[in-house]
Coordinates of N, CA and C in Angstrom, one line a residue:
X25 N 0.9 -1.4 -0.1 CA 0.3 0.2 0.0 C 1.1 1.4 0.3
X26 N 0.7 2.1 -0.7 CA 1.8 3.4 -0.9 C 1.5 4.4 0.2
X27 N 2.5 4.4 1.0 CA 2.5 5.4 2.0 C 2.9 6.7 1.6
X28 N 2.5 7.8 2.6 CA 2.8 9.4 2.7 C 2.9 9.4 3.9
X29 N 3.7 11.0 3.7 CA 3.7 12.1 5.1 C 2.9 12.9 5.3
X30 N 1.9 13.3 6.5 CA 1.3 14.6 6.1 C 1.7 14.9 7.8
X31 N 1.8 16.3 7.9 CA 1.1 16.7 9.1 C 0.4 16.6 10.2
X32 N 0.4 16.8 11.3 CA -0.7 16.2 11.8 C -2.0 17.0 11.5
X33 N -1.9 18.4 11.2 CA -3.1 19.2 11.2 C -3.6 19.4 9.9
X34 N -3.0 17.8 9.0 CA -3.4 17.3 7.7 C -4.8 16.4 7.9
X35 N -5.0 16.1 9.3 CA -5.8 15.2 9.4 C -6.8 15.6 10.7
X36 N -8.0 15.8 10.0 CA -9.0 16.8 11.1 C -10.3 16.2 10.4
X37 N -10.8 15.7 11.4 CA -12.3 15.4 11.7 C -12.7 13.8 10.4
X38 N -11.4 13.3 10.9 CA -11.4 11.6 9.8 C -11.1 11.8 8.9
X39 N -10.8 13.1 8.3 CA -10.4 13.2 7.0 C -8.9 13.6 6.7
X40 N -8.1 13.1 5.9 CA -6.8 13.4 5.6 C -6.9 14.3 4.2
X41 N -5.9 15.5 4.6 CA -5.6 16.3 3.2 C -4.5 15.9 2.3
X42 N -3.9 15.3 1.5 CA -2.6 15.4 1.3 C -2.6 16.2 -0.1
X43 N -1.3 17.1 0.4 CA -1.1 18.3 -0.5 C 0.1 18.2 -1.2
X44 N 0.8 18.9 -2.4 CA 1.6 19.3 -2.9 C 2.3 17.7 -3.7
X45 N 3.7 17.6 -4.0 CA 3.8 16.3 -4.6 C 2.9 15.3 -4.6
X46 N 3.3 15.1 -3.0 CA 2.5 13.5 -2.8 C 0.9 13.5 -3.3
X47 N 0.3 14.7 -3.8 CA -1.1 14.6 -4.2 C -1.1 14.5 -5.8
X48 N -0.2 15.0 -6.2 CA 0.3 15.0 -7.5 C 0.8 13.2 -8.1
X49 N 1.3 12.9 -7.1 CA 1.7 11.5 -7.3 C 0.9 10.6 -7.3
X50 N 0.1 10.6 -6.6 CA -1.0 10.1 -6.2 C -2.1 9.8 -7.4
X51 N -2.5 11.1 -7.6 CA -3.3 11.5 -8.9 C -3.0 11.1 -10.1
X52 N -1.6 11.5 -10.4 CA -1.0 11.7 -11.9 C 0.2 10.4 -12.4
X53 N 0.9 10.1 -11.3 CA 1.9 9.2 -11.4 C 1.4 7.6 -10.8
X54 N 0.6 7.9 -9.6 CA 0.0 6.3 -9.7 C -1.1 6.3 -10.1
X55 N -2.3 6.9 -10.6 CA -3.6 7.0 -11.1 C -4.3 6.4 -10.2
X56 N -4.1 6.6 -9.1 CA -5.3 6.0 -8.2 C -6.8 6.3 -8.3
X57 N -7.4 5.8 -7.6 CA -8.9 6.4 -7.9 C -9.9 6.0 -6.7
X58 N -10.8 7.2 -6.4 CA -11.5 6.7 -5.4 C -12.0 5.4 -4.9
X59 N -11.9 5.4 -3.6 CA -12.2 3.7 -3.3 C -10.8 3.2 -3.2
X60 N -9.8 3.9 -3.7 CA -8.5 3.2 -3.4 C -7.8 3.7 -1.9
X61 N -7.0 2.5 -1.7 CA -6.6 2.8 0.0 C -4.9 3.3 -0.1
X62 N -4.4 3.9 1.0 CA -3.3 4.5 1.0 C -2.7 4.2 2.8
X63 N -1.7 4.3 2.8 CA -1.2 4.9 4.1 C -0.7 5.8 4.7
X64 N -1.0 6.5 5.8 CA -0.2 8.0 6.0 C 0.0 8.0 7.1
X65 N 1.4 8.5 7.7 CA 1.7 8.6 8.8 C 2.3 10.0 9.1
X66 N 1.6 10.5 10.6 CA 1.7 11.8 11.2 C 2.9 12.4 11.4
X67 N 3.7 11.6 11.2 CA 5.3 11.7 11.4 C 5.6 11.9 13.0
X68 N 4.1 11.2 13.7 CA 4.7 11.3 15.3 C 4.3 9.9 15.6
X69 N 4.5 9.2 14.9 CA 4.6 7.6 15.1 C 3.3 6.9 15.3
X70 N 2.1 7.8 14.3 CA 1.0 7.0 14.6 C 1.0 7.1 12.8
X71 N 0.4 6.0 12.4 CA -0.4 5.7 10.9 C -1.6 5.5 11.0
X72 N -2.4 5.4 9.7 CA -3.9 5.5 9.4 C -4.0 4.8 7.8
X73 N -4.9 3.9 8.2 CA -5.1 3.4 6.9 C -6.3 4.4 6.2
X74 N -6.4 4.7 5.2 CA -7.2 5.5 4.4 C -7.9 5.4 3.1
X75 N -9.0 6.1 2.8 CA -10.0 5.4 1.7 C -10.0 6.8 0.9
X76 N -8.8 6.9 -0.7 CA -9.4 8.1 -1.1 C -11.3 8.3 -1.6
X77 N -11.5 9.5 -1.3 CA -12.1 10.0 -1.3 C -12.6 11.2 -2.4
X78 N -12.1 12.0 -2.6 CA -11.9 12.8 -3.7 C -10.6 13.6 -4.3
X79 N -10.5 13.9 -5.6 CA -9.5 14.4 -6.2 C -9.8 16.1 -6.3
X80 N -9.0 17.1 -6.1 CA -9.0 18.3 -6.5 C -7.9 18.7 -7.3
X81 N -7.9 19.9 -7.6 CA -7.0 20.2 -8.1 C -5.6 20.6 -7.6
X82 N -5.5 20.9 -6.7 CA -4.5 21.0 -5.6 C -4.0 19.8 -4.2
X83 N -5.0 19.2 -4.2 CA -4.7 18.1 -3.2 C -5.9 16.4 -3.4
X84 N -5.7 15.9 -2.8 CA -6.5 14.6 -2.6 C -7.0 14.3 -1.0
X85 N -8.4 14.0 -0.8 CA -9.1 13.8 0.4 C -9.0 12.6 0.7
X86 N -9.0 11.9 1.4 CA -9.0 10.6 2.0 C -9.6 10.2 3.4
X87 N -10.7 9.7 3.7 CA -11.3 8.9 4.8 C -10.1 8.4 5.7
X88 N -10.2 8.5 6.8 CA -9.7 7.5 7.7 C -10.2 6.9 8.4
X89 N -9.8 5.1 8.3 CA -10.5 4.2 8.5 C -9.9 3.2 9.1
X90 N -9.0 3.7 9.9 CA -8.1 2.8 10.9 C -7.0 3.7 11.1
X91 N -6.5 3.6 12.6 CA -5.6 4.2 13.3 C -4.6 3.3 14.0
X92 N -3.4 3.4 13.9 CA -2.4 2.2 15.0 C -1.0 3.0 15.4
X93 N -0.7 2.6 16.2 CA 0.7 3.3 16.3 C 2.0 2.7 15.6
X94 N 2.6 3.1 15.0 CA 3.9 2.3 14.1 C 4.6 1.7 14.6
X95 N 5.0 0.4 14.4 CA 5.6 -0.2 15.3 C 6.8 -0.5 14.4
X96 N 7.3 0.3 13.6 CA 8.3 0.3 12.5 C 9.6 1.0 13.5
X97 N 9.5 2.1 14.3 CA 10.3 2.9 15.0 C 11.4 1.8 16.1
X98 N 12.3 2.1 16.1 CA 13.5 1.5 17.0 C 12.8 2.4 18.4
X99 N 13.1 1.5 20.0 CA 13.0 1.8 20.5 C 14.2 2.7 21.5
X100 N 14.7 3.6 20.5 CA 15.6 4.6 20.7 C 15.9 5.6 20.1
X101 N 16.2 6.3 19.9 CA 16.7 7.4 18.8 C 18.4 7.8 18.6
X102 N 18.5 7.5 16.9 CA 19.9 7.2 16.6 C 20.4 8.5 15.8
X103 N 21.1 9.2 16.3 CA 21.9 10.2 15.7 C 22.8 10.1 15.0
X104 N 23.0 10.3 13.8 CA 24.4 9.7 12.9 C 25.1 11.4 12.7
X105 N 25.9 11.1 13.2 CA 27.4 11.8 12.7 C 28.2 11.9 11.9
X106 N 28.3 12.1 10.4 CA 28.9 11.6 9.6 C 30.0 12.6 9.0
X107 N 31.0 12.3 8.9 CA 32.2 13.3 8.3 C 31.9 13.2 6.6
X108 N 32.1 14.1 6.3 CA 31.8 14.2 4.6 C 32.2 13.5 4.0
X109 N 32.0 12.7 3.2 CA 32.3 11.9 1.9 C 32.3 12.6 0.3
X110 N 33.7 11.6 -0.2 CA 33.4 12.2 -1.6 C 32.4 11.9 -2.3
X111 N 32.5 12.6 -3.6 CA 31.2 12.4 -4.4 C 29.8 12.3 -4.1
X112 N 29.3 11.1 -4.3 CA 27.8 11.2 -4.1 C 27.5 9.8 -3.2
X113 N 28.8 9.3 -2.4 CA 28.4 8.5 -1.1 C 27.8 8.9 0.0
X114 N 27.6 10.2 0.5 CA 26.6 10.4 1.1 C 25.2 10.4 0.8
X115 N 24.6 9.9 -0.6 CA 23.2 10.1 -0.7 C 23.2 8.3 -0.2
X116 N 24.0 7.5 -0.6 CA 24.0 6.3 -0.1 C 23.9 6.3 1.3
X117 N 24.8 7.0 2.3 CA 24.6 6.9 3.5 C 23.6 7.3 4.0
X118 N 22.6 8.5 3.7 CA 21.4 8.8 4.3 C 20.5 7.5 3.7
X119 N 20.4 7.5 2.8 CA 19.2 6.4 2.3 C 19.4 5.0 3.4
X120 N 20.9 4.5 3.4 CA 20.4 3.3 4.0 C 20.2 3.5 5.9
X121 N 21.1 4.5 5.8 CA 20.8 4.9 8.1 C 19.7 4.9 8.1
X122 N 18.5 5.6 7.2 CA 17.6 5.9 7.5 C 16.9 4.7 7.3
X123 N 17.0 3.7 6.6 CA 16.6 2.4 6.4 C 17.0 1.3 7.7
X124 N 18.0 1.9 8.2 CA 18.4 0.9 9.7 C 18.0 1.7 11.0
X125 N 17.0 2.7 10.6 CA 16.8 3.1 12.0 C 17.2 4.6 12.3
X126 N 17.8 5.2 11.7 CA 19.0 6.5 12.0 C 17.5 7.3 12.0
X127 N 17.3 8.3 13.2 CA 16.4 9.4 13.3 C 16.7 11.0 13.2
X128 N 18.1 11.2 13.2 CA 19.1 12.6 12.3 C 20.3 12.0 11.7
X129 N 20.9 12.7 10.8 CA 21.8 12.8 10.2 C 22.3 14.1 10.1
X130 N 23.6 14.5 10.7 CA 24.0 15.4 10.6 C 25.8 15.4 9.9
X131 N 25.9 15.9 9.2 CA 27.4 16.0 8.5 C 28.2 17.0 9.2
X132 N 29.2 16.7 9.0 CA 30.7 17.4 9.7 C 31.5 17.0 9.0
X133 N 32.5 18.5 9.0 CA 34.4 18.6 8.3 C 35.0 18.2 9.5
X134 N 35.8 16.9 9.2 CA 36.7 17.0 10.3 C 38.1 17.0 9.6
X135 N 39.6 16.9 9.9 CA 40.7 16.8 9.5 C 41.0 16.5 8.1
X136 N 40.7 15.0 7.6 CA 40.8 14.2 6.8 C 40.0 14.0 5.6
X137 N 38.7 15.1 5.7 CA 37.8 15.2 4.7 C 38.1 15.6 3.7
X138 N 38.0 15.2 2.4 CA 38.6 15.7 1.3 C 37.2 16.5 1.0
X139 N 36.1 16.2 0.7 CA 35.2 17.0 0.4 C 34.9 18.2 1.4
X140 N 34.5 19.8 1.0 CA 34.2 20.5 1.8 C 32.9 21.0 1.4
X141 N 32.6 21.7 2.9 CA 31.0 22.2 2.5 C 31.3 23.6 2.0
X142 N 30.3 24.3 1.5 CA 30.7 25.1 0.9 C 29.0 25.9 1.3
X143 N 29.4 27.2 2.2 CA 28.5 27.7 2.8 C 27.4 28.2 1.9
X144 N 27.7 28.7 0.7 CA 26.7 29.2 -0.3 C 25.9 28.3 -1.3
X145 N 26.0 27.1 -0.7 CA 25.3 26.0 -1.3 C 24.4 25.2 -0.4
X146 N 24.8 25.6 0.9 CA 24.2 23.9 1.7 C 23.2 24.2 1.9
X147 N 22.0 25.5 1.7 CA 20.8 25.2 1.8 C 20.1 24.4 1.0
X148 N 20.5 24.4 -0.5 CA 20.1 23.8 -1.6 C 20.3 22.0 -1.3
X149 N 21.5 21.9 -0.9 CA 22.4 20.4 -0.6 C 21.2 19.9 0.8
X150 N 21.3 20.9 1.4 CA 20.4 20.2 2.8 C 18.8 19.7 2.1
X151 N 17.9 20.6 1.8 CA 16.7 20.1 1.1 C 17.0 19.0 0.0
X152 N 18.1 18.5 -0.5 CA 18.4 17.7 -1.7 C 18.4 16.4 -0.4
X153 N 19.2 16.6 0.5 CA 19.4 15.5 1.1 C 18.4 15.1 1.9
X154 N 17.7 15.9 2.3 CA 16.4 15.9 2.8 C 14.9 14.9 1.8
X155 N 15.2 15.1 0.9 CA 14.1 14.7 -0.4 C 14.4 12.9 -0.1
X156 N 15.9 12.9 -0.2 CA 16.7 11.3 -0.2 C 16.0 10.8 1.2
X157 N 15.9 11.3 2.3 CA 15.7 11.0 3.4 C 14.2 10.4 3.5
X158 N 13.4 11.3 2.7 CA 11.9 11.4 2.8 C 11.4 10.0 1.8
X159 N 12.4 10.1 0.5 CA 11.9 8.9 0.2 C 12.7 7.4 0.8
X160 N 13.4 7.4 1.0 CA 14.2 5.9 2.1 C 13.1 6.2 3.0
X161 N 12.4 7.1 3.6 CA 11.5 6.7 4.7 C 10.3 5.8 4.5
X162 N 9.8 6.4 3.3 CA 8.6 6.1 2.4 C 8.9 4.6 2.3
X163 N 10.1 4.2 1.9 CA 10.3 2.7 1.2 C 10.3 1.8 2.1
X164 N 11.1 2.2 3.5 CA 11.4 1.5 4.8 C 10.3 1.5 5.6
X165 N 9.2 1.8 4.8 CA 8.1 2.0 6.4 C 8.5 2.9 7.4
X166 N 8.9 3.5 7.7 CA 9.3 4.3 8.9 C 8.3 4.8 9.5
X167 N 7.7 5.4 10.6 CA 7.4 5.9 11.2 C 7.0 7.8 11.0
X168 N 8.3 8.0 11.2 CA 8.7 9.2 11.1 C 9.5 9.3 9.4
X169 N 9.7 10.4 9.2 CA 10.7 11.4 8.6 C 12.2 11.9 9.0
X170 N 13.3 11.1 9.5 CA 14.3 11.5 9.6 C 15.0 12.9 9.2
X171 N 15.7 14.2 10.2 CA 15.8 14.8 10.1 C 17.3 14.9 9.5
X172 N 18.0 15.5 8.2 CA 19.2 15.9 8.1 C 19.5 17.5 8.2
X173 N 20.5 17.6 8.9 CA 21.1 18.7 9.4 C 22.1 19.2 8.5
X174 N 22.0 20.7 8.5 CA 23.4 21.2 7.9 C 24.8 20.9 8.5
X175 N 25.7 21.0 7.7 CA 26.8 20.8 8.0 C 27.5 21.3 9.5
X176 N 28.4 21.0 9.9 CA 28.5 21.4 11.2 C 30.3 21.1 11.3
X177 N 31.1 21.7 12.5 CA 32.4 21.9 12.0 C 32.7 20.2 13.3
X178 N 33.9 19.9 13.3 CA 34.0 18.7 14.2 C 34.1 18.9 15.5
X179 N 34.3 20.2 16.0 CA 34.1 20.5 17.5 C 32.4 20.6 17.5
X180 N 31.8 20.9 16.7 CA 30.2 21.2 17.0 C 29.7 20.0 17.1
X181 N 30.2 19.1 16.3 CA 29.7 18.0 16.3 C 30.1 16.8 17.4
X182 N 31.1 16.8 18.0 CA 31.8 16.3 19.0 C 30.6 16.8 20.5
X183 N 30.3 18.5 20.6 CA 29.2 18.7 21.5 C 28.1 18.2 21.4
X184 N 27.5 18.1 20.1 CA 26.0 17.5 20.1 C 26.0 16.1 20.3
X185 N 27.1 15.3 20.0 CA 27.2 14.0 20.1 C 27.0 13.2 21.5
X186 N 28.0 14.3 22.2 CA 28.2 14.2 24.0 C 27.1 14.1 24.6
X187 N 26.0 15.0 24.2 CA 24.5 14.8 25.1 C 23.5 13.7 24.5
X188 N 23.9 12.8 24.0 CA 23.3 11.4 24.1 C 23.6 10.5 25.2
X189 N 22.7 9.5 25.4 CA 22.9 8.8 26.6 C 24.0 7.9 26.1
X190 N 24.0 7.0 24.8 CA 25.1 6.5 24.4 C 25.5 7.2 23.6
X191 N 27.3 8.0 23.8 CA 27.7 8.5 22.6 C 28.8 8.0 21.9
X192 N 28.6 7.6 21.1 CA 30.1 6.3 20.2 C 30.6 6.9 19.5
X193 N 31.3 6.8 19.5 CA 32.9 7.2 18.5 C 33.3 6.0 17.8
X194 N 33.3 5.7 16.4 CA 33.7 4.7 15.7 C 35.0 4.9 15.3
X195 N 36.1 4.0 15.8 CA 37.3 4.2 15.6 C 38.4 3.3 15.3
X196 N 39.2 2.9 14.3 CA 39.8 1.8 14.0 C 41.4 1.6 14.7
X197 N 41.3 2.9 15.3 CA 42.8 3.1 16.0 C 42.7 2.1 17.4
X198 N 43.7 2.3 18.4 CA 44.3 1.7 19.7 C 43.0 2.3 20.9
X199 N 42.6 2.1 21.5 CA 42.5 2.3 23.1 C 40.7 2.3 23.2
X200 N 40.1 1.3 21.8 CA 38.9 1.1 21.8 C 38.2 0.0 22.6
X201 N 37.1 -0.1 22.2 CA 36.3 -1.3 22.8 C 35.6 -1.9 21.4
X202 N 34.9 -3.2 22.0 CA 34.5 -3.5 20.8 C 32.8 -3.3 20.8
X203 N 32.2 -2.7 20.2 CA 31.1 -2.3 19.6 C 30.0 -3.3 20.7
X204 N 30.2 -4.5 20.4 CA 29.3 -5.3 21.0 C 29.4 -5.8 22.8
X205 N 30.5 -5.1 23.1 CA 30.9 -5.1 24.5 C 30.0 -3.9 24.9
X206 N 30.2 -3.0 24.5 CA 29.8 -1.5 25.0 C 28.2 -1.7 25.1
X207 N 27.5 -2.1 24.0 CA 26.2 -2.5 23.9 C 25.7 -3.4 24.8
X208 N 26.3 -4.4 24.9 CA 26.3 -5.7 26.1 C 25.9 -4.7 27.6
X209 N 26.9 -4.0 27.8 CA 26.9 -3.0 29.2 C 25.4 -2.6 29.5
X210 N 25.1 -1.9 28.0 CA 23.7 -1.1 28.8 C 22.4 -2.2 27.9
X211 N 22.6 -2.9 27.5 CA 21.1 -3.8 27.2 C 20.3 -4.1 28.1
X212 N 20.6 -4.4 29.3 CA 19.7 -5.0 30.5 C 18.9 -3.3 30.6
X213 N 19.5 -2.2 31.4 CA 18.8 -1.1 31.4 C 18.2 -0.8 30.1
X214 N 18.7 -1.1 29.0 CA 17.7 -0.5 28.1 C 16.7 -1.2 27.5
X215 N 16.5 -2.0 28.1 CA 15.7 -3.2 27.8 C 14.2 -2.3 28.6
X216 N 14.9 -2.2 29.8 CA 13.8 -2.1 30.9 C 13.2 -0.5 31.2
X217 N 14.2 0.4 30.4 CA 14.4 2.0 30.6 C 14.0 2.2 29.2
X218 N 13.8 2.0 28.1 CA 13.9 2.6 26.6 C 14.8 3.7 26.6
X219 N 15.8 3.0 26.4 CA 17.1 3.5 26.3 C 16.4 5.2 25.3
X220 N 17.1 6.5 25.5 CA 16.5 7.1 24.9 C 17.4 7.7 23.8
X221 N 18.5 7.9 23.9 CA 19.5 8.2 22.8 C 20.3 7.9 22.6
X222 N 21.1 7.4 21.5 CA 22.7 7.2 20.5 C 23.0 7.8 19.7
X223 N 24.3 8.2 20.0 CA 24.7 9.0 18.6 C 25.9 8.1 18.2
X224 N 26.5 8.1 16.8 CA 27.3 7.3 16.2 C 28.0 8.6 15.9
X225 N 29.2 8.8 15.9 CA 30.3 9.4 14.8 C 31.3 8.6 13.9
X226 N 31.2 9.4 12.6 CA 31.6 8.1 11.4 C 33.0 9.0 10.4
X227 N 33.8 8.6 10.5 CA 35.0 9.2 9.8 C 34.9 9.1 8.7
X228 N 35.7 10.0 7.8 CA 35.4 10.2 6.5 C 36.7 8.8 5.6
X229 N 36.6 9.0 4.3 CA 37.6 8.0 3.8 C 38.8 7.6 5.0
X230 N 39.5 8.6 5.0 CA 40.8 8.4 5.5 C 41.1 8.3 7.0
X231 N 39.7 8.4 7.6 CA 39.4 8.4 9.0 C 39.5 9.2 10.0
X232 N 39.6 9.1 11.6 CA 40.0 10.0 12.0 C 41.8 10.4 12.7
X233 N 41.8 11.2 12.9 CA 43.5 11.4 13.0 C 43.5 11.2 14.6
X234 N 44.8 10.8 15.3 CA 44.6 10.8 16.7 C 44.5 11.9 17.7
X235 N 44.5 13.3 17.5 CA 44.2 13.6 17.9 C 42.7 14.1 17.9
X236 N 42.0 13.6 17.5 CA 40.6 14.2 17.0 C 39.9 12.7 17.7
X237 N 40.4 11.6 17.6 CA 40.1 10.7 18.8 C 40.0 10.9 20.0
X238 N 41.6 11.9 20.2 CA 41.8 11.8 21.7 C 40.7 13.1 22.3
X239 N 40.1 14.0 21.4 CA 39.6 15.2 21.8 C 37.9 14.6 22.1
X240 N 37.9 13.3 21.1 CA 36.6 13.1 21.1 C 36.2 12.4 22.7
X241 N 37.7 11.4 23.2 CA 37.4 10.8 24.7 C 37.0 11.8 25.3
X242 N 37.8 13.0 25.4 CA 38.0 14.0 26.7 C 36.9 14.4 26.5
X243 N 36.1 14.4 25.2 CA 34.6 15.1 25.2 C 33.4 14.0 25.8
X244 N 33.8 12.8 26.1 CA 32.6 11.7 26.8 C 32.1 10.8 26.1
X245 N 33.0 11.0 24.7 CA 32.4 9.9 23.7 C 33.3 8.4 23.9
X246 N 32.6 7.6 23.7 CA 33.3 5.7 24.1 C 33.8 5.6 22.2
X247 N 34.8 5.2 22.6 CA 35.7 5.1 21.3 C 35.5 3.2 21.3
X248 N 34.9 3.3 20.4 CA 34.5 1.7 19.9 C 34.9 1.4 17.9
X249 N 35.3 0.2 18.5 CA 35.6 -0.9 17.3 C 34.7 -1.4 16.8
X250 N 34.6 -1.3 14.9 CA 33.6 -2.2 14.4 C 34.0 -3.5 13.6
X251 N 35.0 -3.7 14.2 CA 35.1 -5.2 13.9 C 36.9 -5.3 13.6
X252 N 37.2 -6.5 12.7 CA 38.7 -6.9 12.4 C 39.0 -6.4 11.1
X253 N 37.6 -6.0 10.1 CA 38.0 -5.4 9.0 C 37.2 -3.7 8.7
X254 N 38.1 -3.6 8.1 CA 38.2 -1.7 7.8 C 37.1 -1.5 6.7
X255 N 36.2 -1.0 7.4 CA 35.0 -0.3 6.6 C 34.9 0.9 6.1
X256 N 34.4 1.0 4.8 CA 34.4 2.3 3.8 C 33.4 2.9 5.0
X257 N 33.4 4.6 4.4 CA 32.6 5.4 5.2 C 31.3 5.3 5.1
X258 N 31.2 5.2 3.7 CA 29.7 4.8 2.8 C 28.9 3.7 3.8
X259 N 29.5 2.5 4.6 CA 29.3 1.2 5.0 C 29.3 1.1 6.8
X260 N 29.9 2.2 7.3 CA 30.2 2.2 8.6 C 29.1 2.6 9.4
X261 N 28.5 3.6 9.0 CA 27.0 4.0 9.6 C 26.1 2.8 9.7
X262 N 25.6 2.4 8.4 CA 24.4 1.3 8.6 C 24.9 0.3 9.2
X263 N 26.3 -0.4 9.0 CA 27.0 -1.6 9.7 C 26.6 -1.3 11.2
X264 N 27.0 -0.3 11.7 CA 26.9 -0.1 13.3 C 25.4 0.1 13.5
X265 N 24.5 0.9 12.8 CA 23.3 1.0 13.1 C 22.5 -0.5 13.3
X266 N 22.8 -1.0 12.0 CA 22.5 -2.8 12.0 C 22.7 -3.4 13.7
X267 N 23.8 -3.1 14.2 CA 24.3 -3.5 15.3 C 23.4 -3.1 16.6
X268 N 23.0 -1.7 16.5 CA 22.1 -1.6 17.6 C 20.9 -2.4 17.4
X269 N 20.1 -2.4 15.6 CA 18.9 -2.9 15.7 C 19.1 -4.2 16.7
X270 N 19.8 -5.1 16.4 CA 20.3 -6.5 16.9 C 20.3 -6.6 18.5
X271 N 21.1 -5.7 18.5 CA 21.3 -5.6 20.5 C 20.1 -4.9 21.0
X272 N 19.7 -3.4 20.9 CA 18.6 -2.9 21.5 C 17.4 -3.1 21.1
X273 N 17.3 -3.8 19.8 CA 15.6 -4.3 19.6 C 15.5 -5.5 19.1
X274 N 15.9 -5.9 18.6 CA 15.4 -7.6 18.1 C 16.0 -8.7 19.6
X275 N 16.6 -8.0 20.2 CA 16.9 -8.6 21.3 C 16.0 -9.1 22.4
X276 N 15.8 -7.2 22.6 CA 14.9 -7.3 23.5 C 13.6 -7.9 23.4
X277 N 12.9 -7.7 21.7 CA 11.7 -8.0 21.8 C 12.0 -9.6 21.8
X278 N 12.7 -10.3 21.5 CA 12.7 -11.5 21.8 C 12.6 -12.1 23.6
X279 N 13.3 -11.2 24.1 CA 13.2 -11.9 25.6 C 11.7 -11.3 26.2
X280 N 11.1 -10.5 25.7 CA 9.6 -10.1 25.8 C 8.8 -11.1 25.2
X281 N 9.4 -11.9 24.3 CA 8.5 -12.7 23.6 C 8.5 -14.5 25.0
X282 N 10.0 -14.3 25.1 CA 10.0 -15.4 25.9 C 8.7 -15.5 27.1

């Protein structure tokens, strides 16, 4: 069933109003008709099964026939901090991290970044990246549309990441713990208390410098190792998120069923 996201204000008295590109997509691209059904998310973790009732020039109306809480969101919020990669790799990072459960994505500039953010183009770039996140959210059945933030400095990224309950700094150098060991320490309390927030910092193609790793540790981030193999920058975030899903979502769900 086609999925669309609307603001909560667009759902009133049992009727959903779909506007803009989504309305055009329903009527022109999908060529749907009155009586057909769509799924609508209010971006607040509720979704509605709706029946199309009316096609107008600038909108499509649908009648709500069912409402339930979305069960596709992880029981935590995951904020990915991705060092700017080369070329179009960031498109893939956004798409795959949204599919793996990220709720926010922030790019940052690190010492070894080859790509450089240009302030004059940042607004258009963020708008484009947000569209990628929206399409990935639709495709993967998310209950929310993850937010893509403008690029920040390394120091700003550290400050933001350190505010989370589990701030992870993914690093292949010395002085790290294996990610499963870190997650294992938190797993029991997480399952009981619904661990609220996790942050992941991922380096660029050249990784992090030793000085950056030291600053991250001094800021309160936990240096973690993602295994024996070196992952590409466009792979690391989705790999780490998959580990989170297994340890803090799937394992907890299994325990509840036992």
